[in-house]
Tab-separated table of C-alpha atoms and ligand atoms in Angstrom:
chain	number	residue	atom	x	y	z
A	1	UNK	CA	1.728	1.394	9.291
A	2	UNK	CA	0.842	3.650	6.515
A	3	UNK	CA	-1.975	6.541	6.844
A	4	UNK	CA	-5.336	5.111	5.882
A	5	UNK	CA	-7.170	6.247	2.839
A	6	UNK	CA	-10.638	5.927	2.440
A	7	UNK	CA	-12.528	6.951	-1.264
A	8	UNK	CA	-16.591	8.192	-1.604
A	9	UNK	CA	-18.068	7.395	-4.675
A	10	UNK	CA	-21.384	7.379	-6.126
A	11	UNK	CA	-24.063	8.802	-7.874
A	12	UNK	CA	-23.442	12.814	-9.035
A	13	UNK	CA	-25.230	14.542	-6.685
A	14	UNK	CA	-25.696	11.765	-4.645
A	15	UNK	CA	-23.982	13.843	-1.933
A	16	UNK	CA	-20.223	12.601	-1.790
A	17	UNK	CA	-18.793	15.575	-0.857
A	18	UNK	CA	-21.506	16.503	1.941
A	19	UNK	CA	-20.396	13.238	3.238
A	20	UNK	CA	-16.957	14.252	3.510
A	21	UNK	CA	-18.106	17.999	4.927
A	22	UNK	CA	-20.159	15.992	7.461
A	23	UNK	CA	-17.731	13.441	8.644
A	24	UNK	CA	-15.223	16.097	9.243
A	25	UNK	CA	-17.716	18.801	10.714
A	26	UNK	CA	-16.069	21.908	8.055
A	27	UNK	CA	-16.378	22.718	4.504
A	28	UNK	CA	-13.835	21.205	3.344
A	29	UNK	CA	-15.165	20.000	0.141
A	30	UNK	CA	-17.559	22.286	-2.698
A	31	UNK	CA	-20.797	21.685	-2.486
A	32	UNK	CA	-23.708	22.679	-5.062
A	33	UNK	CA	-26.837	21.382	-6.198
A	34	UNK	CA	-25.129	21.633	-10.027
A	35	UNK	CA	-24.583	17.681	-10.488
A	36	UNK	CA	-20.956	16.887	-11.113
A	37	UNK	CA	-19.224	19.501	-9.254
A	38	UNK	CA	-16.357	17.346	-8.466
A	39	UNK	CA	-14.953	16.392	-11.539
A	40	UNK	CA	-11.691	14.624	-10.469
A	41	UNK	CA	-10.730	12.953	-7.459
A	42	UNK	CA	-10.021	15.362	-4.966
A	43	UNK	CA	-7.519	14.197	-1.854
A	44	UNK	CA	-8.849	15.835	1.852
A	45	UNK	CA	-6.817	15.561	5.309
A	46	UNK	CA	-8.795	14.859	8.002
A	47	UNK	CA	-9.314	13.353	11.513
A	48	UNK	CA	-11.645	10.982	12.708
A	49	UNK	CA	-12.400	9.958	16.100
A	50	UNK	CA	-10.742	6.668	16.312
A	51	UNK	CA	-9.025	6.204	13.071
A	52	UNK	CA	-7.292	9.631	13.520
A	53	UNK	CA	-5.710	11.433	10.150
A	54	UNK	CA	-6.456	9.889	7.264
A	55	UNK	CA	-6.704	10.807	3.843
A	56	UNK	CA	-10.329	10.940	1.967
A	57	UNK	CA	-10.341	10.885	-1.552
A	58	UNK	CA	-13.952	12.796	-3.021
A	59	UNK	CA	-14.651	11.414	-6.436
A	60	UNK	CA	-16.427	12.378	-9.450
A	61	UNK	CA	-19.829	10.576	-10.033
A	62	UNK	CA	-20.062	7.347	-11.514
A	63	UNK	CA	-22.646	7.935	-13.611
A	64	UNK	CA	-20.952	10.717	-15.251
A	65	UNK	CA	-22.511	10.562	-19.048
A	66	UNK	CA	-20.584	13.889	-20.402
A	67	UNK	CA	-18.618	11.909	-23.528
A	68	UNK	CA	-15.260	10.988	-23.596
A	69	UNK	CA	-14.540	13.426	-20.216
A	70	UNK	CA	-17.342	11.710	-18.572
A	71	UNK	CA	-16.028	8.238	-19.316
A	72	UNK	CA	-12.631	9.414	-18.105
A	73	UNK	CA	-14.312	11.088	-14.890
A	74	UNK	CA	-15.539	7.745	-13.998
A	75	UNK	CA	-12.341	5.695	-15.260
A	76	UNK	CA	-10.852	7.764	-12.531
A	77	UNK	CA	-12.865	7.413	-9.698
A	78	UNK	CA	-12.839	3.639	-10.362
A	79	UNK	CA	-9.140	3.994	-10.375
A	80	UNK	CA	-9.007	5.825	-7.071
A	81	UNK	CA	-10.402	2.760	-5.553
A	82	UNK	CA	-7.538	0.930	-6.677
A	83	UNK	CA	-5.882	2.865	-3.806
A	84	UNK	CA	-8.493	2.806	-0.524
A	85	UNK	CA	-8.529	1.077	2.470
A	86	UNK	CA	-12.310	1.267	2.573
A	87	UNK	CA	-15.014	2.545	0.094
A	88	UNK	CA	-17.958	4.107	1.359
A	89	UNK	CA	-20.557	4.066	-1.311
A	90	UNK	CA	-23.015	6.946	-1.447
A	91	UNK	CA	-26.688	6.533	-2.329
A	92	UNK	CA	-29.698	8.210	-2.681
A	93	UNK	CA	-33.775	8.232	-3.471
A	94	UNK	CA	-33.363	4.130	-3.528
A	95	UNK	CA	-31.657	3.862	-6.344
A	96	UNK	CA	-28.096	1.664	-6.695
A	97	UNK	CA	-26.351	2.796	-10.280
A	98	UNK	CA	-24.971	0.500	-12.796
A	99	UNK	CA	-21.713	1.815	-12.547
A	100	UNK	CA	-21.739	0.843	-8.667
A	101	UNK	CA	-21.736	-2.504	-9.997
A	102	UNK	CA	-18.135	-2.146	-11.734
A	103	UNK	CA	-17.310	-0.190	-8.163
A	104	UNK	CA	-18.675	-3.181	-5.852
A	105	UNK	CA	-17.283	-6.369	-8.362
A	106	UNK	CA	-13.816	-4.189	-7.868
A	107	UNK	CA	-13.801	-3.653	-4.349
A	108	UNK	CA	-14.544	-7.368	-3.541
A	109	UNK	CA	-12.544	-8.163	-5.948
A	110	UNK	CA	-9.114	-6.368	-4.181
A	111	UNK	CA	-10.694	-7.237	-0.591
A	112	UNK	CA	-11.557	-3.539	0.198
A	113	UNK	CA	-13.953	-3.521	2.834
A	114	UNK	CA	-17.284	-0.990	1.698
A	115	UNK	CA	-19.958	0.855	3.469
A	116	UNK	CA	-23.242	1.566	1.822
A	117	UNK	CA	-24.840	4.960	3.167
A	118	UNK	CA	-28.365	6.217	2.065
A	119	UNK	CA	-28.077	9.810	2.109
A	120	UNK	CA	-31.146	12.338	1.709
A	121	UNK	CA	-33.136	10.731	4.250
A	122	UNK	CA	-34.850	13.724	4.823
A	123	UNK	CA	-36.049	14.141	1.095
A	124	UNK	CA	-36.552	10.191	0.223
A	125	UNK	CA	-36.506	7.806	2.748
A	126	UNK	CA	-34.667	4.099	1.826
A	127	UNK	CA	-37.855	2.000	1.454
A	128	UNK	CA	-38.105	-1.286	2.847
A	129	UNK	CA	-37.989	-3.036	-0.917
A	130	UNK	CA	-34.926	-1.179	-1.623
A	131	UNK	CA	-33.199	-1.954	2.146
A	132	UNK	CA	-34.331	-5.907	1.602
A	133	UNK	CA	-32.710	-5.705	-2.132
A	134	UNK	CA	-29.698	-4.137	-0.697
A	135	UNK	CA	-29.258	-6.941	2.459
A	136	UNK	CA	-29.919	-10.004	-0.270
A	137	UNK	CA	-27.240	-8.256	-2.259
A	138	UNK	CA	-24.411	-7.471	0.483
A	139	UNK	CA	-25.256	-8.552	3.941
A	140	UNK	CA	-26.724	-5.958	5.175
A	141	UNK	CA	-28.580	-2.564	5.201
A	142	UNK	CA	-27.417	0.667	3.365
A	143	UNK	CA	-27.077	2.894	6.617
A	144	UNK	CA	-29.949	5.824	6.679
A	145	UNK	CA	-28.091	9.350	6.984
A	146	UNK	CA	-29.039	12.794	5.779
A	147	UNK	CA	-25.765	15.322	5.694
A	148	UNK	CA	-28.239	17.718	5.487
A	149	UNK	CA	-30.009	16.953	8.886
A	150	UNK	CA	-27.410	14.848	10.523
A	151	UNK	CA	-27.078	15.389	14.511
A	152	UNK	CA	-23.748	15.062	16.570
A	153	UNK	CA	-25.216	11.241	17.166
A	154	UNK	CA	-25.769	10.647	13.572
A	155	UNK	CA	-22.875	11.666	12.514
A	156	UNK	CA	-21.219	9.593	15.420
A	157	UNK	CA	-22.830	6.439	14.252
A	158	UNK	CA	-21.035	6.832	11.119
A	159	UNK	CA	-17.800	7.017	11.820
A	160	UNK	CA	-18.459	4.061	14.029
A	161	UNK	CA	-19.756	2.065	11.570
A	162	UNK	CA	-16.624	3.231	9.111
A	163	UNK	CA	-14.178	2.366	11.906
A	164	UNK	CA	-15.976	-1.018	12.235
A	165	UNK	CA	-15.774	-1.854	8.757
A	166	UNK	CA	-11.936	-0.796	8.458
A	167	UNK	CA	-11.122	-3.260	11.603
A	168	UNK	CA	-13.338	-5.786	9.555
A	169	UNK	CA	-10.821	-5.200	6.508
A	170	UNK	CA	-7.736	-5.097	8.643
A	171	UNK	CA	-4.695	-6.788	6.377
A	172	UNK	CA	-3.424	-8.856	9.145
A	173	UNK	CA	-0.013	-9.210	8.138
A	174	UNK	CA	2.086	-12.220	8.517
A	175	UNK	CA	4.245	-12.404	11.524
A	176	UNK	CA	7.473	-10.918	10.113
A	177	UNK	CA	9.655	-13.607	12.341
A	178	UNK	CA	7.053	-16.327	11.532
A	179	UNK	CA	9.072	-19.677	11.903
A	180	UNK	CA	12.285	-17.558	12.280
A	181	UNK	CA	12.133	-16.555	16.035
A	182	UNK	CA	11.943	-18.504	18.754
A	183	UNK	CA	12.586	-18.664	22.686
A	184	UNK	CA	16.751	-18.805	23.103
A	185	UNK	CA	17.392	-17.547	19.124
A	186	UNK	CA	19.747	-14.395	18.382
A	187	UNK	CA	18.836	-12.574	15.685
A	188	UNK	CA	21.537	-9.602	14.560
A	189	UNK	CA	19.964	-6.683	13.092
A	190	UNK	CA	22.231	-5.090	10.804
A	191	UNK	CA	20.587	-1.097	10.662
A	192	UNK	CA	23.508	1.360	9.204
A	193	UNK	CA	23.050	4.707	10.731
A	194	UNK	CA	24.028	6.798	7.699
A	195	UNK	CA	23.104	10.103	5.804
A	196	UNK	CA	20.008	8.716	5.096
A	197	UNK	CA	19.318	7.139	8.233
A	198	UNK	CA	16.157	9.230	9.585
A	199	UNK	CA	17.143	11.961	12.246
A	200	UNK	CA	16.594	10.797	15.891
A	201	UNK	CA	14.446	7.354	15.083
A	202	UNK	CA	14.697	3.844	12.833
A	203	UNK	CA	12.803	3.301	10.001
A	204	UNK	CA	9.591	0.989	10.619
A	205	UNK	CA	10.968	-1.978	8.990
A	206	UNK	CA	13.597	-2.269	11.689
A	207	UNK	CA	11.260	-1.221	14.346
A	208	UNK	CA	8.439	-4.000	13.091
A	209	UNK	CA	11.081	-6.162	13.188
A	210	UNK	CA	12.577	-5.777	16.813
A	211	UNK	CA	8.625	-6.032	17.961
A	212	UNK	CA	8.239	-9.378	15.559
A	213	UNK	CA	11.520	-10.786	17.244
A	214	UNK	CA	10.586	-9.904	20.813
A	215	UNK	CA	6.870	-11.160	20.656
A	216	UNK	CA	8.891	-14.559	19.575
A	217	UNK	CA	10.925	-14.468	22.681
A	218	UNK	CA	14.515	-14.385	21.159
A	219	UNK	CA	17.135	-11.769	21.174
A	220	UNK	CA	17.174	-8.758	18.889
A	221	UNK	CA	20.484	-7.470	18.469
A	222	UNK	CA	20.684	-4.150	16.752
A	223	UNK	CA	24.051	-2.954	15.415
A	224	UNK	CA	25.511	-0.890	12.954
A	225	UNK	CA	28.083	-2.911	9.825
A	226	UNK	CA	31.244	-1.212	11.371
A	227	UNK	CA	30.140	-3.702	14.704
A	228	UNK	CA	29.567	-6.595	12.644
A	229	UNK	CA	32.801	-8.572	12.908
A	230	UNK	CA	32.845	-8.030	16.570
A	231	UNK	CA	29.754	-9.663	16.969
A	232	UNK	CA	30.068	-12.559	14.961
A	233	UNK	CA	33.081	-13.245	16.647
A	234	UNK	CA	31.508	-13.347	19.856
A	235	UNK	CA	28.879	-15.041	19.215
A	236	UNK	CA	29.246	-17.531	16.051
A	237	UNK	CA	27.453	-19.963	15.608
A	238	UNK	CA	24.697	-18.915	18.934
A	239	UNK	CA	23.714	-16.098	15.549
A	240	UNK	CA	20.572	-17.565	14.009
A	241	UNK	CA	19.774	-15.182	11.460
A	242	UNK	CA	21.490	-11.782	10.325
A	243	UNK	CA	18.748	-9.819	8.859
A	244	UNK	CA	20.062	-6.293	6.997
A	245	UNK	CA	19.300	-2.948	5.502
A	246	UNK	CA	19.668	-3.817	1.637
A	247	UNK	CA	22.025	-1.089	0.836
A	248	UNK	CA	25.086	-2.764	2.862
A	249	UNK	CA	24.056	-6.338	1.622
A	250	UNK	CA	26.997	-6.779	0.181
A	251	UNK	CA	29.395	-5.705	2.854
A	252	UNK	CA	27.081	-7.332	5.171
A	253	UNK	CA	27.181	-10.663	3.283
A	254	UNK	CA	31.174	-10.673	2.979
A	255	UNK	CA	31.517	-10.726	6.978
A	256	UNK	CA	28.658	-13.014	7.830
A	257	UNK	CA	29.964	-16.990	6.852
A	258	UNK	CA	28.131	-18.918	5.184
A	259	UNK	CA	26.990	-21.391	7.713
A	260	UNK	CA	25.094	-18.245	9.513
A	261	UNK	CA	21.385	-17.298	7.601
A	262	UNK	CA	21.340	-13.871	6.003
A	263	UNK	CA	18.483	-11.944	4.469
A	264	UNK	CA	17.440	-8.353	4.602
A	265	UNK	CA	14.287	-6.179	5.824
A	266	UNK	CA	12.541	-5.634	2.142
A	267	UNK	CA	12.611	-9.682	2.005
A	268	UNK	CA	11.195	-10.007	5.400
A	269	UNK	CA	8.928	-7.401	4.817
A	270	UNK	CA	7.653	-8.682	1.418
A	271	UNK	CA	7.486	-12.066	2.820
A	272	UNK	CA	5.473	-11.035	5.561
A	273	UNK	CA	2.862	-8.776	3.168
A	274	UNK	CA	2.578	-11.761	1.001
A	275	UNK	CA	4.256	-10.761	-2.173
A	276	UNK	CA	6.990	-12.724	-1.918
A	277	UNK	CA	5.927	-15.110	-4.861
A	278	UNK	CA	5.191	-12.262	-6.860
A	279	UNK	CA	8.653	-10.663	-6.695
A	280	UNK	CA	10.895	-13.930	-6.932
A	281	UNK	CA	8.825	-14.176	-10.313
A	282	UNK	CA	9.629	-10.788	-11.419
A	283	UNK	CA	13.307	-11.528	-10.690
A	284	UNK	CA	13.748	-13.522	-13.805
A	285	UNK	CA	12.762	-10.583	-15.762
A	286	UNK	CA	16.199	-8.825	-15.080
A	287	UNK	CA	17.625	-11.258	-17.284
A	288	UNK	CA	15.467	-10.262	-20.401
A	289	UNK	CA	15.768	-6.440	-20.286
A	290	UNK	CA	17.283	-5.092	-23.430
A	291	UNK	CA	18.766	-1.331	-24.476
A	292	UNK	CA	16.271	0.708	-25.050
A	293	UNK	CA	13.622	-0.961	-21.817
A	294	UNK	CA	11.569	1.054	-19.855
A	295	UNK	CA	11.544	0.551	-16.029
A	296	UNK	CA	8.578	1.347	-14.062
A	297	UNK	CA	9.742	2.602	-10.377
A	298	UNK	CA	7.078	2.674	-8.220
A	299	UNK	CA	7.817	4.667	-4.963
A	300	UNK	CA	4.731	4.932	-2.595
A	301	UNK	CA	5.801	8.644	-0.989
A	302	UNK	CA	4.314	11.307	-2.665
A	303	UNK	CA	7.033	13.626	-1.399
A	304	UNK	CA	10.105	13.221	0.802
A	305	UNK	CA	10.856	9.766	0.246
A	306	UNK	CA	13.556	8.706	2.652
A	307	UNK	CA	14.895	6.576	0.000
A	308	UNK	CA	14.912	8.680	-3.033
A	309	UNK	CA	18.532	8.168	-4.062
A	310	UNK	CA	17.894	4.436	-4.355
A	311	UNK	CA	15.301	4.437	-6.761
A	312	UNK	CA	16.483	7.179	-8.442
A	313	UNK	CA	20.235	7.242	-8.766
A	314	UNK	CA	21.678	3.562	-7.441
A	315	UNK	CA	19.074	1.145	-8.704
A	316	UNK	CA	19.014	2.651	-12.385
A	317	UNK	CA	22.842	2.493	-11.878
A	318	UNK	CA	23.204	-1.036	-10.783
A	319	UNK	CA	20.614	-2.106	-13.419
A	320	UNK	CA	22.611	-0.814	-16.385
A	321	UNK	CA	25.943	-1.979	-15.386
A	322	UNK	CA	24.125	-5.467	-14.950
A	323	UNK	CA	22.347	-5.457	-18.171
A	324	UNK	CA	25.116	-3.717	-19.796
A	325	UNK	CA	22.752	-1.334	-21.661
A	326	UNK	CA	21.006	1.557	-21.462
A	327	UNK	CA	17.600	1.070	-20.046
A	328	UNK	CA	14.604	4.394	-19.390
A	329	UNK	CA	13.013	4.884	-16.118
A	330	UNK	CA	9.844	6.220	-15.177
A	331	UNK	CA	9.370	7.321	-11.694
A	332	UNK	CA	5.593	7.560	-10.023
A	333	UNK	CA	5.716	8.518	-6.979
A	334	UNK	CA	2.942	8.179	-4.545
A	335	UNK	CA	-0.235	5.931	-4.904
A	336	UNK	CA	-1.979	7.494	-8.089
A	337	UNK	CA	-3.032	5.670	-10.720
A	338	UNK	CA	-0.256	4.615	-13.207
A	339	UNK	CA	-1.365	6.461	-16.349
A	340	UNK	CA	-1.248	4.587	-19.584
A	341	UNK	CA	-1.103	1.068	-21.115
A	342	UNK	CA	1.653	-1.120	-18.653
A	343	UNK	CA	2.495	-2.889	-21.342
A	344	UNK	CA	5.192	0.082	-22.152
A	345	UNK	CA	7.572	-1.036	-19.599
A	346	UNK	CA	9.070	-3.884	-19.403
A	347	UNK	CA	9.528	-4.268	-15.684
A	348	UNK	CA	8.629	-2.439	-12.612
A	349	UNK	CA	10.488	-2.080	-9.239
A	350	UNK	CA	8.121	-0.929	-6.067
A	351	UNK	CA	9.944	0.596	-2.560
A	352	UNK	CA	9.206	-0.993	0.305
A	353	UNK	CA	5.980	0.933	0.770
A	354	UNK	CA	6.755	1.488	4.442
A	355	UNK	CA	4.567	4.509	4.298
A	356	UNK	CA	1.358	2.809	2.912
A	357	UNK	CA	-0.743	0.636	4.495
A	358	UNK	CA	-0.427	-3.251	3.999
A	359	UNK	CA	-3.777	-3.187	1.524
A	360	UNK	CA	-2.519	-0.128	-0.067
A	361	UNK	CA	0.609	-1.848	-1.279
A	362	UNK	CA	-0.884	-5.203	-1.503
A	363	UNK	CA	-3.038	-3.534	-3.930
A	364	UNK	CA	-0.624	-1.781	-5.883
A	365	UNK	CA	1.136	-4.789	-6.462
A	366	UNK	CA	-2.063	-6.729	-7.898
A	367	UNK	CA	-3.169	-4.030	-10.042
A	368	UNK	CA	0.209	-4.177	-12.095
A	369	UNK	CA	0.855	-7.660	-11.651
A	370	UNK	CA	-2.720	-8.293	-13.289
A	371	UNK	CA	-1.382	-6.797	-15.968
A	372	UNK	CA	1.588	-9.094	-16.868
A	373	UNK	CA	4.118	-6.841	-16.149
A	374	UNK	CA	6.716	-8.452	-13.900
A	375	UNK	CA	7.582	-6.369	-10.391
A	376	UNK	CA	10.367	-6.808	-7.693
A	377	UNK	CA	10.925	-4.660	-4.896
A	378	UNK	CA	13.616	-2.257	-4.360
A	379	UNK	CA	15.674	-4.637	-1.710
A	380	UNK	CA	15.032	-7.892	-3.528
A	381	UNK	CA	16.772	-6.506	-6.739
A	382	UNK	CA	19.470	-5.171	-5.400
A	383	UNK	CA	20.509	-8.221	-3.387
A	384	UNK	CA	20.237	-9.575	-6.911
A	385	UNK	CA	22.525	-7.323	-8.608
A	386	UNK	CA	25.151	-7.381	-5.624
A	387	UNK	CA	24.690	-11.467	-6.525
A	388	UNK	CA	23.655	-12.631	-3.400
A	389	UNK	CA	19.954	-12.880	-3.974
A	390	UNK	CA	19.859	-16.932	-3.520
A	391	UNK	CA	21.914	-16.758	0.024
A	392	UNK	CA	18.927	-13.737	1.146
A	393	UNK	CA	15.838	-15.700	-0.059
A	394	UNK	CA	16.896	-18.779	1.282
A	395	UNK	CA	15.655	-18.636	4.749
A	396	UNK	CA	12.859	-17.443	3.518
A	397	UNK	CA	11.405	-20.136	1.267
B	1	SF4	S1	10.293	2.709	0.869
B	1	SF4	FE1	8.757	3.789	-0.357
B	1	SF4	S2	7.259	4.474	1.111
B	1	SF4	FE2	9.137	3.990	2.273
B	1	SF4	S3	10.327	5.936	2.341
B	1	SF4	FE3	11.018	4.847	0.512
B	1	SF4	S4	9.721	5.660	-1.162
B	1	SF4	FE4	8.710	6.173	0.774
């Protein structure tokens, strides 16, 4: 799920962006001896054996000391690792910065796994003291690497050891059928094939879910709403749970009685990315918006969401008609920081964030919620507004 992001910070001219030349064997990052050549975060594609593409992000150094732009150089980098599944952590000539303290107490802080590598091994080697201080401090040694000398081998070791720290930091989501699948249970999956129904395929939701139903040992049934009576007709009460896209929850929930469980793919999902909790909370803050409100939307594609229209046309329309007064949105799309105080808005709605990885939402989602500002997701609200939240959420808790 998701395409795996993984930040360099460190020291300027600590060698960030060799480290990303090196790992990816091209120039794909500038390189000079000038310190502070990357000023802002800067977003690479690349492969790496074993991981495959992922997306590096090349910050600006944390010790940055040019004024205000400086300070906002390294507010930025320390807001890019707001967004990684792993930071590695450049060093060099034994020397750990202050601001790598702010960068470590953050990472552990959001669970993101980190990789300490000693670069310049060539010009100053990591001496024992340092290496011992390092290991009291984290567990183990910074790993000894020179981009400047670095062999095939060398450079092999390291992506090893960043593919062995990403499996270390694997979210490991909850089951999404936990305690709802079992051996002998029929489970309808209600997935509308529609205009905005991807061309040829499902959407992952629906495909995590069939896998999540099958590893149980019950029946998935996919179907489309227009098959819905059918079904239920022939086979009542055998139906365990009808689980369905959010957009038809309302059609869906007219057809399916009441004595048959009904939820939808965004609870499921939420549920099983543990942010459940966090969203029924933000629920009650529907109830408090007034004219005037600004509404965060959070939508974690950069570009070509396959949801667009919901966050973008139906939700905002479904939220004033509810409210009964005009409310502003503010759309930011992808995973870049949120710019500005949160305080602003008065609630925030996040997509499903099928396209980021579990930490990547996971942290999303604790970076605003740390702020006080309440958050739903997109499905969860709009259950709400079609009034059938309590019926969804109800298998669920
Ligand atoms: S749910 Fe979010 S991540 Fe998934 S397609 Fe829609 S905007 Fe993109």
């Amino acid at each position: 799920m998701g395409n795996t992001v993984i930040g360099i910070f460190g020291s300027r001219n600590a060698g960030k962006s060799s480290l990303l030349n090196s790992l990816s064997g091209q120039e794909v990052a500038i390189v000079s001896s000038v310190p502070g050549t990357t000023t802002d975060p800067v977003r690479k594609r690349i492969e790496l054996p074993g991981i495959g593409i992922c997306t590096v992000i090349d910050t600006a150094g944390l010790d940055d000391d040019g004024g205000d732009l400086g300070r906002e150089r390294v507010a930025r980098s320390l807001q890019a690792a707001e967004q990684v599944d792993l930071g590695i952590i450049v060093l060099s000539g034994n020397d750990f910065p202050p601001a790598a303290e702010d960068l470590t107490a953050l990472l552990r802080r959001r669970e993101v796994p980190f990789l300490l590598v000693h670069n310049r091994e060539d010009e100053a080697p990591m001496t024992e003291g340092f290496a011992g201080q390092m290991r009291r401090r984290f567990g183990s040694e910074p790993m000894r690497y020179s981009c400047l000398k670095a062999t095939t081998e060398d450079r092999d070791a390291l992506t090893a050891a960043i593919r062995a720290r990403l499996a270390e930091g694997l979210m490991r989501p909850r089951p999404m059928f936990e305690g709802l699948a079992a051996p002998g249970r029929r489970i309808l999956l209600v997935c509308p094939i529609d205009s905005e129904a991807p061309e040829g395929r499902l959407i992952l939701p629906q495909v995590m879910a069939i896998r999540s139903i099958l590893d149980y040992g019950a029946v998935a049934q996919v179907l489309q709403p227009e098959q819905l009576e059918y079904e239920i007709r022939s086979y009542g009460e055998q139906i365990s749970l009808v689980v369905t896209d959010s957009q038809v929850f309302a059609r869906v929930a007219a057809i399916v009685p009441g004595s048959i469980p009904l939820t939808s793919f965004s609870m499921l999902l939420a549920r099983s990315t543990g942010s459940l909790e966090v969203f029924r909370q933000g629920i009650r803050a529907v109830e408090s918006l007034r004219e005037g409100d600004t509404v965060l939307m959070l939508e974690s594609c950069s570009h070509h969401a396959n949801c667009e229209d919901i966050g973008r046309v139906k939700i905002p329309a479904l939220l004033q008609k509810h409210c009964g007064c005009r409310l502003n949105f503010e759309m930011v799309s992808g995973l870049d920081p949120i710019k500005g105080d949160l305080s602003r808005y008065a609630l925030a709605v996040q997509c499903g964030g099928c396209m980021v990885t579990p930490r990547q939402l996971r942290n999303r989602i604790a970076y605003v919620a740390e702020s006080g500002l309440k958050l739903v997701n997109y499905g969860m609200l709009i259950a709400y507004l079609s009034g059938i939240y309590d019926r969804a959420i109800k298998p669920l808790i």
